[in-house]
Short mmCIF file of C-alpha atoms in Angstrom, two decimals:
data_model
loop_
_atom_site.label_atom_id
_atom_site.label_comp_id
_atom_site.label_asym_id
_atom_site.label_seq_id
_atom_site.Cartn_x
_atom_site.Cartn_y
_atom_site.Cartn_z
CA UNK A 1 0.00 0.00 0.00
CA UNK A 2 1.53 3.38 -0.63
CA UNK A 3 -1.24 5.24 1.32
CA UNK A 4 -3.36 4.12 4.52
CA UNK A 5 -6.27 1.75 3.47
CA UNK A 6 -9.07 0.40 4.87
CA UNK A 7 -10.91 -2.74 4.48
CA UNK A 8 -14.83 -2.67 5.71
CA UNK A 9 -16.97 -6.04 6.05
CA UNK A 10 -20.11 -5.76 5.09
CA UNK A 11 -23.13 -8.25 5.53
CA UNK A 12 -26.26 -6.82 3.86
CA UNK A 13 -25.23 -3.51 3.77
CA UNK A 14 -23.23 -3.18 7.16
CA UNK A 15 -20.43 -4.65 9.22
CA UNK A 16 -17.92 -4.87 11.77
CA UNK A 17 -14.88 -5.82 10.97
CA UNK A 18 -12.61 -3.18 9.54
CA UNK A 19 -8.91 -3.58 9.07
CA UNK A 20 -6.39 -0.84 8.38
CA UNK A 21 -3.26 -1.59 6.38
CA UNK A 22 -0.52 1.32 6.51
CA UNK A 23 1.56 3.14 4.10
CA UNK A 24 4.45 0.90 3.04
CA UNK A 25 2.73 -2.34 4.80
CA UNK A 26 3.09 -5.55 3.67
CA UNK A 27 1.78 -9.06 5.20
CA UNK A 28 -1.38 -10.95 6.08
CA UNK A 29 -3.68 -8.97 8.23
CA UNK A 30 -6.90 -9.01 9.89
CA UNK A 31 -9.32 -7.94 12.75
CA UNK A 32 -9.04 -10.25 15.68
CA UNK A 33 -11.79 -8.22 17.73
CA UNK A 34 -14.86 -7.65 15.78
CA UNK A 35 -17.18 -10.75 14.54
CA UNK A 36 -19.95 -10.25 11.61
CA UNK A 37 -23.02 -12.31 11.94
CA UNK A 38 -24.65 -13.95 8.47
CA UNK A 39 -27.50 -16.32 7.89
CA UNK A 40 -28.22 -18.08 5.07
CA UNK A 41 -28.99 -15.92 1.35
CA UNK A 42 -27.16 -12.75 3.52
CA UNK A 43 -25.17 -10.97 1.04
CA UNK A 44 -21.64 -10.35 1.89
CA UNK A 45 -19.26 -8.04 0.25
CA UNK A 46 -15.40 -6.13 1.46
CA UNK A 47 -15.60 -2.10 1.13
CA UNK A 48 -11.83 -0.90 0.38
CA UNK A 49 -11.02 2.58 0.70
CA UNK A 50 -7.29 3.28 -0.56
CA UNK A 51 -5.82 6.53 0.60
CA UNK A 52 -5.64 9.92 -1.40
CA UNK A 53 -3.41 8.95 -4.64
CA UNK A 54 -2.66 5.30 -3.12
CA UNK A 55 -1.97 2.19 -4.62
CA UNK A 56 -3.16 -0.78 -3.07
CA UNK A 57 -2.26 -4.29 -4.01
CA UNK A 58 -4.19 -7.55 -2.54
CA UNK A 59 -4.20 -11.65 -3.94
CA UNK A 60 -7.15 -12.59 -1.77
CA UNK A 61 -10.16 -12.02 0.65
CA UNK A 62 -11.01 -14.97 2.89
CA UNK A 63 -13.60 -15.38 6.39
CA UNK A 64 -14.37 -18.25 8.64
CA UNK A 65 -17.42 -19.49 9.41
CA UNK A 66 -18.40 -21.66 12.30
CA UNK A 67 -21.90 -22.87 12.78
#
């Protein structure tokens, strides 16, 4: 990332997991203290902000679900 960026769960519209990866960053990261709720035919998407005139590179997007 070459500006702060933010990644925003959302489930249906809304979320709460976000995860902030900063300027020069690199590595596998993730928020260890928020938990999203879904039920079945919930629609579930990422927001990503990138920072004013960033550049943000990312290979993959992945959750856990227990039931």
């Amino acid at each position: 990332a070459t500006a702060n960026s933010t990644f925003k769960s959302r489930v249906n519209g809304s979320g709460n997991q976000t995860v902030t990866i900063g300027a020069g960053a690199t590595g596998i990261f993730s928020d260890n203290s928020n938990t999203d709720s879904v039920s079945v035919d919930d629609k579930i998407d990422v927001q990503v902000n990138i920072g004013s005139g960033g550049v943000l590179q990312y290979h993959s997007i992945s959750g856990k679900g227990t039931a």
